[in-house]
Tab-separated table of C-alpha atoms in Angstrom:
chain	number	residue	atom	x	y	z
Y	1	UNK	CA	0.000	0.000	0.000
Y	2	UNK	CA	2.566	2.557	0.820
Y	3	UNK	CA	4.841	1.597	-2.169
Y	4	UNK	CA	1.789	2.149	-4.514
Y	5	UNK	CA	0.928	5.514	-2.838
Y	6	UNK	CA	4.579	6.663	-3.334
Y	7	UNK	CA	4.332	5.931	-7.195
Y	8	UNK	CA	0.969	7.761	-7.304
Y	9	UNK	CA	2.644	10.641	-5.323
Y	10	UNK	CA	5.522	10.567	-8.170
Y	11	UNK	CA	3.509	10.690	-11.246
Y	12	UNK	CA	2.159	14.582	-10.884
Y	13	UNK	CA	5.876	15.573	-10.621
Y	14	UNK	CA	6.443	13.479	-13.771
Y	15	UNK	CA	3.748	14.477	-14.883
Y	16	UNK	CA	4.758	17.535	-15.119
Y	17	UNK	CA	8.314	17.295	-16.274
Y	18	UNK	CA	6.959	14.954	-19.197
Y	19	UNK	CA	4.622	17.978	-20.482
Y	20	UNK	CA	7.229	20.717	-19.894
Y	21	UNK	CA	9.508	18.580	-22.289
Y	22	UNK	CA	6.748	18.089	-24.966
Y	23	UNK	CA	6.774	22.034	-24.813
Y	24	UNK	CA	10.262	22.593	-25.207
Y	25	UNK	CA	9.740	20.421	-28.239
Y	26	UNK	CA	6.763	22.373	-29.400
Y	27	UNK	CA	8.614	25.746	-29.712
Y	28	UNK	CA	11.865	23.927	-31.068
Y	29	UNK	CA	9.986	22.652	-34.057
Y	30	UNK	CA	8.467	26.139	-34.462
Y	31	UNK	CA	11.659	27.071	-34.440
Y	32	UNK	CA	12.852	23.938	-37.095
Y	33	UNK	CA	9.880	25.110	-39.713
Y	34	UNK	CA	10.646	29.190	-39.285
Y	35	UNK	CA	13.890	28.924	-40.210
Y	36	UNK	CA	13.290	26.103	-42.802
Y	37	UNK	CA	10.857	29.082	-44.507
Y	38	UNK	CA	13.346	31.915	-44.189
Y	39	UNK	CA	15.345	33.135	-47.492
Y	40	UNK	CA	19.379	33.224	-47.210
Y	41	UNK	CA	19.366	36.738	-46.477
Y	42	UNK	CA	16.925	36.902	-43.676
Y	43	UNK	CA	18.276	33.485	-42.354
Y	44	UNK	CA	21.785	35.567	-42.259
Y	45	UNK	CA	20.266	38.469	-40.015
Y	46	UNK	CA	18.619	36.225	-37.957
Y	47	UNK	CA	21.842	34.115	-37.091
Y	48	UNK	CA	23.402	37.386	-36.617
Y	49	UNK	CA	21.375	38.556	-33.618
Y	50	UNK	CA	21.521	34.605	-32.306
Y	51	UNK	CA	24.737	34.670	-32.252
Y	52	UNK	CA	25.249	38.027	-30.163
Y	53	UNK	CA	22.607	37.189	-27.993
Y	54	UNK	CA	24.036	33.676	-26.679
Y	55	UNK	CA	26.880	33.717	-24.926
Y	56	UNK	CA	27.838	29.993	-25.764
Y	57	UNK	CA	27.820	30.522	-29.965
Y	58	UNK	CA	31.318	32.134	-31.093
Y	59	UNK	CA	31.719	33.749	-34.326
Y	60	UNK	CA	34.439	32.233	-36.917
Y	61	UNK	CA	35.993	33.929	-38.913
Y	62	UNK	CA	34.110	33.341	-42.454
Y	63	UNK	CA	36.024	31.179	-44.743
Y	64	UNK	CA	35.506	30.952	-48.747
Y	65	UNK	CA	34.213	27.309	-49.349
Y	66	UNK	CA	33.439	27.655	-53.647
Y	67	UNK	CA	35.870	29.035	-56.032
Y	68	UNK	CA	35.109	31.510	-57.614
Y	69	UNK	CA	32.773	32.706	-55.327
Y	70	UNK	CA	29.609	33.621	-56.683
Y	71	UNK	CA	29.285	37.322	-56.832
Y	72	UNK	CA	27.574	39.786	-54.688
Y	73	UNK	CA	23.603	39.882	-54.801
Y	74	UNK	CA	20.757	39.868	-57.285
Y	75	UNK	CA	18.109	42.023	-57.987
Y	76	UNK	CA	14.990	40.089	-57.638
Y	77	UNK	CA	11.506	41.652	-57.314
Y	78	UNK	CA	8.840	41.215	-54.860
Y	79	UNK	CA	5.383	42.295	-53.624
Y	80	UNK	CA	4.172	44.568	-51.027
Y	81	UNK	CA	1.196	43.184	-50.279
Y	82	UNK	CA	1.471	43.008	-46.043
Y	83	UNK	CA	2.667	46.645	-46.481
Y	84	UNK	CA	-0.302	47.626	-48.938
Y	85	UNK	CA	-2.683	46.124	-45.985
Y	86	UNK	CA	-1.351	48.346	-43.449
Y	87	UNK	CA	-1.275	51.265	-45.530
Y	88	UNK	CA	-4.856	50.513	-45.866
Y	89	UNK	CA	-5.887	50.059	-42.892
Y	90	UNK	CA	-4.154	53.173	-41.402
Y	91	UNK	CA	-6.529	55.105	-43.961
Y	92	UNK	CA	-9.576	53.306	-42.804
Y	93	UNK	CA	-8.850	54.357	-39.018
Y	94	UNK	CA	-10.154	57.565	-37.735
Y	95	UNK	CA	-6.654	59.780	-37.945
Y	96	UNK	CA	-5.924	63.567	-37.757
Y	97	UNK	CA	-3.563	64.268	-40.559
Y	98	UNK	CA	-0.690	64.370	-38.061
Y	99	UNK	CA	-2.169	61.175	-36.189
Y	100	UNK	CA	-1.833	59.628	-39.709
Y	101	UNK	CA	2.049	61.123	-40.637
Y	102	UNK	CA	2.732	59.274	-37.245
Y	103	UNK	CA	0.986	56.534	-38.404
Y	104	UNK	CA	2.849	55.836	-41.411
Y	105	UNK	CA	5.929	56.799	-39.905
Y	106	UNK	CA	5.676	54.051	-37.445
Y	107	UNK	CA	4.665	51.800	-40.731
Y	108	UNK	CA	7.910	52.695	-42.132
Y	109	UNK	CA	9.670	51.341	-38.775
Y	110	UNK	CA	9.050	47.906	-38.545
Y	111	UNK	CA	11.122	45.436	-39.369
Y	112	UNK	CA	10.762	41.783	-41.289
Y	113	UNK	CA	8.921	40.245	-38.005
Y	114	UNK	CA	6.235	42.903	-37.984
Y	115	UNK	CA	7.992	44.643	-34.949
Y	116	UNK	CA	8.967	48.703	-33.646
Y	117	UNK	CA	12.307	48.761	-34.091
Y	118	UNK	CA	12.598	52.359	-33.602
Y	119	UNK	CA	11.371	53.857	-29.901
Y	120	UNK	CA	8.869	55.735	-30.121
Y	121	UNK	CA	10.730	58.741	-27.712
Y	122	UNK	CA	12.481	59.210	-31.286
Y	123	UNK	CA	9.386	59.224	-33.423
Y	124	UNK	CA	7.677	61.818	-31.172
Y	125	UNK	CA	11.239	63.806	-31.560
Y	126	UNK	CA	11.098	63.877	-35.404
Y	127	UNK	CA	6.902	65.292	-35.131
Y	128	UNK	CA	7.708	67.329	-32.382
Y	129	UNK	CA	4.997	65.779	-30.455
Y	130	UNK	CA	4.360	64.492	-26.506
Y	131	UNK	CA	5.316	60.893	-26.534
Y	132	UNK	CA	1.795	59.994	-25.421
Y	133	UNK	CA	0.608	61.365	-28.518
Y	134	UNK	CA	2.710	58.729	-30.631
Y	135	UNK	CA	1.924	55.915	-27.656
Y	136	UNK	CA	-1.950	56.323	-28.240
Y	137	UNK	CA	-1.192	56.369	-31.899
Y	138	UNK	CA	0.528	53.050	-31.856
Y	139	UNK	CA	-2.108	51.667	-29.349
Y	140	UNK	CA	-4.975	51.907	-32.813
Y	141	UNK	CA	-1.847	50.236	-34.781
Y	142	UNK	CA	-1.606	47.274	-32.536
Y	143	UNK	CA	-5.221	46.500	-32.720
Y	144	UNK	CA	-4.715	45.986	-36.923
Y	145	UNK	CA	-4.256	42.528	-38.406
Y	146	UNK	CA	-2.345	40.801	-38.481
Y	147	UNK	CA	-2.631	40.332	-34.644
Y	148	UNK	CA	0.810	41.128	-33.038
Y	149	UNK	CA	1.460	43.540	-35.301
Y	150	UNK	CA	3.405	47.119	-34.377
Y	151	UNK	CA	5.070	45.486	-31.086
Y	152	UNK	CA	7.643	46.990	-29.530
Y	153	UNK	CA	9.017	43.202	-28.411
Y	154	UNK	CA	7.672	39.640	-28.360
Y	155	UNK	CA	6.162	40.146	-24.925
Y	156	UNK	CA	4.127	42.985	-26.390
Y	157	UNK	CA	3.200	40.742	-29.338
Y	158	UNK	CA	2.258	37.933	-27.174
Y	159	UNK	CA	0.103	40.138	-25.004
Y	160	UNK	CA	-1.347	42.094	-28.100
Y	161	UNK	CA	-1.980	38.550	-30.316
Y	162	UNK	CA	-3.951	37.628	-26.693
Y	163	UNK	CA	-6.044	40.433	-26.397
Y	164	UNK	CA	-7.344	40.035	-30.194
Y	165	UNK	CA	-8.599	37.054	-28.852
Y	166	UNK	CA	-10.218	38.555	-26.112
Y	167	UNK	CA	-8.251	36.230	-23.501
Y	168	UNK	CA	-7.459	39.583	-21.490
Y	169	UNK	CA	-8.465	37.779	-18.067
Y	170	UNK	CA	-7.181	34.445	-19.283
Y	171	UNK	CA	-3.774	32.802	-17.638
Y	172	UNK	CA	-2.422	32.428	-20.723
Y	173	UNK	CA	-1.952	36.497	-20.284
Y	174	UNK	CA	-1.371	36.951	-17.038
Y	175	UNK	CA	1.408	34.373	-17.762
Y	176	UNK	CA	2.934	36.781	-19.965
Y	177	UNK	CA	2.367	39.593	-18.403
Y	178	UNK	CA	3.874	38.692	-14.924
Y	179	UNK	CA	5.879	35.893	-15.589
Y	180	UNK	CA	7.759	36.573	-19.016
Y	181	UNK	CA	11.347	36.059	-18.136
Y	182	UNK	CA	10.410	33.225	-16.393
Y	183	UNK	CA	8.667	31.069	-19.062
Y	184	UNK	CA	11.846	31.908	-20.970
Y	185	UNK	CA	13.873	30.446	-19.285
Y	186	UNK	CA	11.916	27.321	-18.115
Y	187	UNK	CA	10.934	28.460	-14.477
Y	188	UNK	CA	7.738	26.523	-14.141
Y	189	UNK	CA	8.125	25.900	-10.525
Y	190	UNK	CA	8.409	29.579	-10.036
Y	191	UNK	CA	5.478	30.383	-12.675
Y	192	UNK	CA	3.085	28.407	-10.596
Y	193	UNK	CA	4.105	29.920	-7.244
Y	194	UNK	CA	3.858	33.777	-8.920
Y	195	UNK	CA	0.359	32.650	-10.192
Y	196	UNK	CA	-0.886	30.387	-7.288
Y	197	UNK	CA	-1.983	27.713	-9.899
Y	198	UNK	CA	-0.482	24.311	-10.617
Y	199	UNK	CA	-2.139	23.718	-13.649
Y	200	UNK	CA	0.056	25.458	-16.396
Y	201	UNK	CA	-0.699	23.009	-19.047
Y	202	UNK	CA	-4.122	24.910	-20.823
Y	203	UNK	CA	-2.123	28.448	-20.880
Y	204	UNK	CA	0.488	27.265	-22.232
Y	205	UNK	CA	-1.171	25.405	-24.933
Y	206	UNK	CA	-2.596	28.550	-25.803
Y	207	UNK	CA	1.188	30.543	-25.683
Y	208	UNK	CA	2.497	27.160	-28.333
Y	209	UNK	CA	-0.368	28.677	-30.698
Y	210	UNK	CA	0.727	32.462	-30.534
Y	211	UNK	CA	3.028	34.019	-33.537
Y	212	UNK	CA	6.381	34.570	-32.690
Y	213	UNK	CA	6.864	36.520	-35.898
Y	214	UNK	CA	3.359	38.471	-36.696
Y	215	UNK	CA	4.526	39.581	-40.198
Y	216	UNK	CA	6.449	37.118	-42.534
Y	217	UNK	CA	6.485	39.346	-45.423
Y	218	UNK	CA	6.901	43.297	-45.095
Y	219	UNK	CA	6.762	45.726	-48.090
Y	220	UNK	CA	9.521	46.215	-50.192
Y	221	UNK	CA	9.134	49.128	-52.633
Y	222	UNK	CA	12.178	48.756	-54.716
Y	223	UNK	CA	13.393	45.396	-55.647
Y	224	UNK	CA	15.764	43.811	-52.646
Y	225	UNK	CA	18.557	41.608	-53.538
Y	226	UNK	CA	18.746	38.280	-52.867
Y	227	UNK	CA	21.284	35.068	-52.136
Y	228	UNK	CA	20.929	32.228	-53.280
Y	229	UNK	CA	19.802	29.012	-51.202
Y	230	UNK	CA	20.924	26.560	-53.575
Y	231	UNK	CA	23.901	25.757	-56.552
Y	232	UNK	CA	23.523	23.740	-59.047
Y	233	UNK	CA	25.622	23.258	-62.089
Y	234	UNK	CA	27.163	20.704	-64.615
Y	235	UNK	CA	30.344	19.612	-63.902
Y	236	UNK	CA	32.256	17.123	-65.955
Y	237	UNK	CA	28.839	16.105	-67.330
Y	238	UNK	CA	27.613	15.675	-64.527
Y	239	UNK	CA	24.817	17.961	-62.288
Y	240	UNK	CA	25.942	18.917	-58.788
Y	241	UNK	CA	23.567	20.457	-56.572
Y	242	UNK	CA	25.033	22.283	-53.242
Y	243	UNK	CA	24.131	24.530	-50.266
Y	244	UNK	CA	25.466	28.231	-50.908
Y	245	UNK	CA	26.225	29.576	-47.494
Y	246	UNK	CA	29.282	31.525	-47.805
Y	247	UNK	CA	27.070	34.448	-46.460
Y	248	UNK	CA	25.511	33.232	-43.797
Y	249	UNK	CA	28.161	33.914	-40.056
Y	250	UNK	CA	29.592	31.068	-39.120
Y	251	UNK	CA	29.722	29.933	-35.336
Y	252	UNK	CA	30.939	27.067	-32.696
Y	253	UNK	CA	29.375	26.197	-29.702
Y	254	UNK	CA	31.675	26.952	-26.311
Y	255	UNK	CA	30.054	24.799	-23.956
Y	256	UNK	CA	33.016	25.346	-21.181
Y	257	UNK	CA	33.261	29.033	-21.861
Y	258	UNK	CA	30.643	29.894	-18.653
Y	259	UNK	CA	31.406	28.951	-15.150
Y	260	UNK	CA	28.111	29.572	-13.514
Y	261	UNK	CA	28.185	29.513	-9.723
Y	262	UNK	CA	24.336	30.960	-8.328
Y	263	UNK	CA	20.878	28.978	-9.585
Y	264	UNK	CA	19.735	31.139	-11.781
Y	265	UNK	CA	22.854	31.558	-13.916
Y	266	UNK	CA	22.429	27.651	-13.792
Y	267	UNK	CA	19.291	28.061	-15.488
Y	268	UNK	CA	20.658	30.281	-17.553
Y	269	UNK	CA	22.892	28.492	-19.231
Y	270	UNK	CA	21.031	25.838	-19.928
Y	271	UNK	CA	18.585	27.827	-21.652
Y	272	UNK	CA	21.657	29.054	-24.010
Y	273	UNK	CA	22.720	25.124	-24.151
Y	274	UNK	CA	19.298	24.235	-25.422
Y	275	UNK	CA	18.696	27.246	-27.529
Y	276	UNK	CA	22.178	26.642	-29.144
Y	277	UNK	CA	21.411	22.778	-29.261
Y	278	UNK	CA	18.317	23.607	-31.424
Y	279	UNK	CA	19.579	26.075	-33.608
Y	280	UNK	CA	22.113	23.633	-34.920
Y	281	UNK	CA	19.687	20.917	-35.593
Y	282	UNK	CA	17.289	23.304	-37.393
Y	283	UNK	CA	19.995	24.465	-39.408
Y	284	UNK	CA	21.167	21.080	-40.468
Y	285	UNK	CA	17.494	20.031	-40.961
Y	286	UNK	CA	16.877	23.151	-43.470
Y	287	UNK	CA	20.423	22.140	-45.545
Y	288	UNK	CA	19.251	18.489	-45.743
Y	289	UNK	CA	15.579	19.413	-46.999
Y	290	UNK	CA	17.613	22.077	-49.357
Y	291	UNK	CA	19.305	19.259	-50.695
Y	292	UNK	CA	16.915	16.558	-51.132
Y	293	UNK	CA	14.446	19.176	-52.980
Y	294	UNK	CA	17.080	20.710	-54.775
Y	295	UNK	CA	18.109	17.179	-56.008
Y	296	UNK	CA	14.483	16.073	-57.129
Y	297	UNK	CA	14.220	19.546	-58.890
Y	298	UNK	CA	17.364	18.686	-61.271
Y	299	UNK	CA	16.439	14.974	-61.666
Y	300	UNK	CA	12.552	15.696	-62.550
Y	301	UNK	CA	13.165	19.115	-64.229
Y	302	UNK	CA	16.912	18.391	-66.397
Y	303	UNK	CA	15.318	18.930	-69.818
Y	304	UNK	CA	15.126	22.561	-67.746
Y	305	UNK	CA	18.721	22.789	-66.443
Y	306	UNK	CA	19.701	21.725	-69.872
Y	307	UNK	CA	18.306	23.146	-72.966
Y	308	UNK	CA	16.045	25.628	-70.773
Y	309	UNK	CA	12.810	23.384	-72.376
Y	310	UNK	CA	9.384	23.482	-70.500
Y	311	UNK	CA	8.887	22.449	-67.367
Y	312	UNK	CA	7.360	18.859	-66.717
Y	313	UNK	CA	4.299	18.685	-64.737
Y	314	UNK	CA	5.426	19.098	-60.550
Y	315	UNK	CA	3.267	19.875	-57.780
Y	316	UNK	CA	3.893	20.576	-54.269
Y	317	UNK	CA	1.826	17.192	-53.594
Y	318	UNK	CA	4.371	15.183	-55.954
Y	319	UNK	CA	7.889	16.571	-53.998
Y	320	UNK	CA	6.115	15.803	-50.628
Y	321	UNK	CA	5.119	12.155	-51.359
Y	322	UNK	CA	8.964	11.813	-53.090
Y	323	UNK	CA	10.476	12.842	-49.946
Y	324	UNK	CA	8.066	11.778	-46.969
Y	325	UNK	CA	7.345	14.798	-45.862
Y	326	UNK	CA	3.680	16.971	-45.325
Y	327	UNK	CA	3.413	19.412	-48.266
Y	328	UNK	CA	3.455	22.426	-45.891
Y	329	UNK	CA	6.590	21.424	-44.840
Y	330	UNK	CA	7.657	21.736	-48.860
Y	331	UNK	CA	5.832	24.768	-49.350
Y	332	UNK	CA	8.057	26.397	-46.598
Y	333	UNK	CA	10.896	24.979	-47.870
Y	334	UNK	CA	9.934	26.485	-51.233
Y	335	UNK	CA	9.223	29.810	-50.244
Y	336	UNK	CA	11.457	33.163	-51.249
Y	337	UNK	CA	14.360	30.672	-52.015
Y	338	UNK	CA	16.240	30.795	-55.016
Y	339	UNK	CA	18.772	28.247	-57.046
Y	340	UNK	CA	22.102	29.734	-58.993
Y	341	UNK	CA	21.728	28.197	-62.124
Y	342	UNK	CA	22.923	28.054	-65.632
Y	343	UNK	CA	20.419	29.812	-66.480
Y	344	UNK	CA	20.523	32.407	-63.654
Y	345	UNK	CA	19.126	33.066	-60.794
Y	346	UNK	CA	15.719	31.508	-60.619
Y	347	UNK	CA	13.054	30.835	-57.427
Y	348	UNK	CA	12.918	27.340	-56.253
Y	349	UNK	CA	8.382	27.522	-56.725
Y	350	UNK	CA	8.990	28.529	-60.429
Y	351	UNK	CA	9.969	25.069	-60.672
Y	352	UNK	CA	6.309	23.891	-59.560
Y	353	UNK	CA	3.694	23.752	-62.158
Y	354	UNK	CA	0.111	25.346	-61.552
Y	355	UNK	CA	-2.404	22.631	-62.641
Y	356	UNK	CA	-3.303	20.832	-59.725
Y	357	UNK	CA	-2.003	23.947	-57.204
Y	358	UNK	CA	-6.224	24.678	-55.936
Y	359	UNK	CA	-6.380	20.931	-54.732
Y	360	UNK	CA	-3.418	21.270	-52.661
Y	361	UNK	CA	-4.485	24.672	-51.773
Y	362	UNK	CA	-7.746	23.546	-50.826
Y	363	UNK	CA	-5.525	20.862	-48.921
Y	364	UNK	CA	-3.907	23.702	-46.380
Y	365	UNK	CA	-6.852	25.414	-46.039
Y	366	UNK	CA	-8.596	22.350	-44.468
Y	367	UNK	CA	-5.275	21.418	-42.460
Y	368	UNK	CA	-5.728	25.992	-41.256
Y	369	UNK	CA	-9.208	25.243	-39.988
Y	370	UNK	CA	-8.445	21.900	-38.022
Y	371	UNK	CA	-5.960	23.371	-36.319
Y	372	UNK	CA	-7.538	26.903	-35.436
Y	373	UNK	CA	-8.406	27.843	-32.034
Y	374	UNK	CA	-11.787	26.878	-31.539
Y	375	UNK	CA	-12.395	29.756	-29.158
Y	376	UNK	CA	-11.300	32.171	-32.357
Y	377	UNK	CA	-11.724	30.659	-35.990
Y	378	UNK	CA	-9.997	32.505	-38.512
Y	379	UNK	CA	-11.827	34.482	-40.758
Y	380	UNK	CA	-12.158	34.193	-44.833
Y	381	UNK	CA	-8.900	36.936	-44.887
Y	382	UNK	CA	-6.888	35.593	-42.236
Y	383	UNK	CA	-6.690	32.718	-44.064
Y	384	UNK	CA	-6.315	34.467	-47.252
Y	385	UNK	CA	-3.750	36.124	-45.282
Y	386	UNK	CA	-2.420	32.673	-43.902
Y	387	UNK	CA	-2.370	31.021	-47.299
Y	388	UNK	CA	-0.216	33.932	-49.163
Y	389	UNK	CA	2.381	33.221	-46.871
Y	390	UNK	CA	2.683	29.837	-47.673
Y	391	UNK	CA	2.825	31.238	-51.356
Y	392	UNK	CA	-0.790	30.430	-52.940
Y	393	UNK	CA	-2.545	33.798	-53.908
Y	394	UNK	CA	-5.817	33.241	-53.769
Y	395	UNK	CA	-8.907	35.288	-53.865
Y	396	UNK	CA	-11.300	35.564	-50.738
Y	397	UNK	CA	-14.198	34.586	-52.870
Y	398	UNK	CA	-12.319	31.272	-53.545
Y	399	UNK	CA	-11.661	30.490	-49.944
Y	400	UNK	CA	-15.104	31.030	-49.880
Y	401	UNK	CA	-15.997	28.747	-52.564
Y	402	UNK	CA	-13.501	26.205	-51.125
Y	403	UNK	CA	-14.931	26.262	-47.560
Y	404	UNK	CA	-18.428	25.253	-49.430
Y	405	UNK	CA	-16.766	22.043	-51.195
Y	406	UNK	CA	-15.417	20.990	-47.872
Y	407	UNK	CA	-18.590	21.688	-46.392
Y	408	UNK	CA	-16.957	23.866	-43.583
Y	409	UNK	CA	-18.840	26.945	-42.513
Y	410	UNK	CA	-18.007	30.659	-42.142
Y	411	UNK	CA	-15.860	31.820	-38.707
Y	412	UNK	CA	-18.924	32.759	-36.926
Y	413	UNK	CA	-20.257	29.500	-37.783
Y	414	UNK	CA	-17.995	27.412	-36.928
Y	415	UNK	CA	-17.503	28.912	-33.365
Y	416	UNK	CA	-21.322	28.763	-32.705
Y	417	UNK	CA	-20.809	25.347	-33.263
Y	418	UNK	CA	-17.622	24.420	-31.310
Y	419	UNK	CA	-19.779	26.305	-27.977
């Protein structure tokens, strides 16, 4: 009797640990898939600001791996369309012409995750304005879509994306709020003293749902340059396809460089050892998927590589079945990448033909609905939204029409029907 009330009196502390670990996993492989999406040159930023924010990754000194090295940057074009929604929506709102100069100045600020990255002490400077004046502006900002939007960190995006959702009194906010530093750097123990709860499990299932980047895709007025992901060329008769990352900042991993001596610097560093852990394994996972597509691309398209004849027929749905994987995993892959190529520069979804693209489409869009809060479907243009990102543009009318074929009803609908 006492042995089996010891193991019952184990299993909540297990328990526990066991769902904390499946959490930890849940924001790793967010992690895996965002930087599986992101382009060479906003992969290179990124690893940048990693890299100076963890104490345990060391820069190396970069090293030329081809010969010659392919030159500089290309000019590639691309489409506002995020920035063209903002734009639009700061005209909709109800702004003074000086509330709207602010506005757009703000607009103008943010950077490629959708957040402030100038303060706004600066922006009141340059109007000549009390900073409360710019604050309340960028209070109407923050309540635009897509939610998280105009942050000033991810705190403030966590805490905006939750009040969109109308979960102000929920603990998935006063998580946040309160306890911020501490659910980065694991302190559950902690957490659930602070909030006097010992069920975590429901708020943080809500925090594994939240963007950690609210905008993907910012406007770019002129056309930006861009690296490319892939190489592939004929050498001695022969294709070769390779990972170009002479750009991107090389680092090591100093494991004995700390000493910590208190707790928390304990805690610390193991949040840098498991940050650092899972940035190399997403790194090497986004190089092998590289390859493997970039290999099926020159083995099902070579008529292409060769004599620049038509493409043969390739959907999304055919690389995902050749390589195991889900086709949003492909899509990801796919997106704002680009192959050097005998015949230049091209974008790795030019090599995907459009025939069958509304199936798969229609695909994703069921796969967006089963997984959307119940609490807060997403609407016809959040998934329109949703749906660009992952490269299909689509018109809200045919979301429409595809919600009818799959017999799923309209936001309000369906969250009448989940009550």
């Amino acid at each position: 009797m006492g042995k089996e009330r010891k193991n019952l009196m184990a299993q909540g502390p297990l328990q526990k640990l066991n769902f904390e670990r499946r959490l930890i996993m849940t924001f790793a492989l967010r992690q895996s898939l965002e930087i599986l999406q992101m382009p060479q040159l906003e992969l290179k930023e990124w690893l940048a600001q990693e890299i100076e924010k963890n104490p345990l990754l060391e820069l190396e000194t970069p090293s030329k791996s081809y010969t010659p090295r392919i030159e500089a940057e290309f000019e590639i074009a691309s489409t506002p369309t995020l920035y063209e929604k903002l734009k639009q929506q700061i005209g909709e709102a109800l702004f003074s012409p000086r509330e709207a100069n602010i506005a757009h100045k703000l607009l103008d600020s943010l950077d490629e995750k959708g957040f402030l990255s100038m303060p706004i002490e600066e922006i009141a400077s340059f109007f000549q304005v009390p900073v409360p004046k710019v604050a309340s502006v960028l209070f109407t900002l923050q309540s635009f879509d897509p939610p998280g939007i105009f942050s000033r960190n991810l705190r403030e995006s966590f805490l905006n994306q939750l009040r969109h959702q109308g979960k102000e009194d929920s603990t998935a906010y006063l998580l946040v709020e309160r306890c911020f530093d501490d659910l980065l750097h694991g302190r559950y123990a902690l957490i659930r003293k602070k909030l006097a709860t010992s069920d975590l499990s429901s708020a943080l299932n809500v925090l594994a749902r939240l963007s950690l980047r609210p905008a993907l895709v910012l406007r770019n007025e002129i056309a930006m340059p861009a690296l490319p992901d892939l190489l592939i060329a004929k050498l001695e008769g022969q294709w070769i396809v390779d990972i170009y990352e002479d750009d991107l900042p090389k680092f090591q991993v100093q494991y004995l460089s700390l000493n910590p001596s208190s707790t928390e610097e304990k805690e610390a560093l193991r949040a840098f050892q498991t940050s650092a852990k899972w940035i190399i394994r997403s790194l090497s996972r986004r190089r092998k998927m590289l390859l493997e597509i970039g290999k099926l691309l020159v083995k099902k398209q070579e008529p292409f590589f060769d004599q620049r004849a038509p493409l043969n027929p390739m959907t999304i749905k055919d690389l995902s079945i050749e390589l195991g994987v889900h086709e949003s995993t492909v899509s990801r892959a796919l997106s704002g990448k680009y192959a050097a190529t005998p015949q230049g520069l091209v974008p790795l979804r030019s090599f995907i033909t459009s025939t069958p693209e509304a199936l798969t489409a229609k695909e994703i869009l069921k796969t967006l609905i089963d997984q959307e809060d119940a609490a807060s479907p997403l609407t016809d243009d959040q998934l329109k939204e949703k749906l660009e990102i992952a490269g299909y543009k689509i018109a809200r009318r045919t979301i429409a029409k595809y919600r009818s074929q799959l017999k799923i009803g309209s936001a309000a609908q369906r969250k009448n029907l989940r009550k």
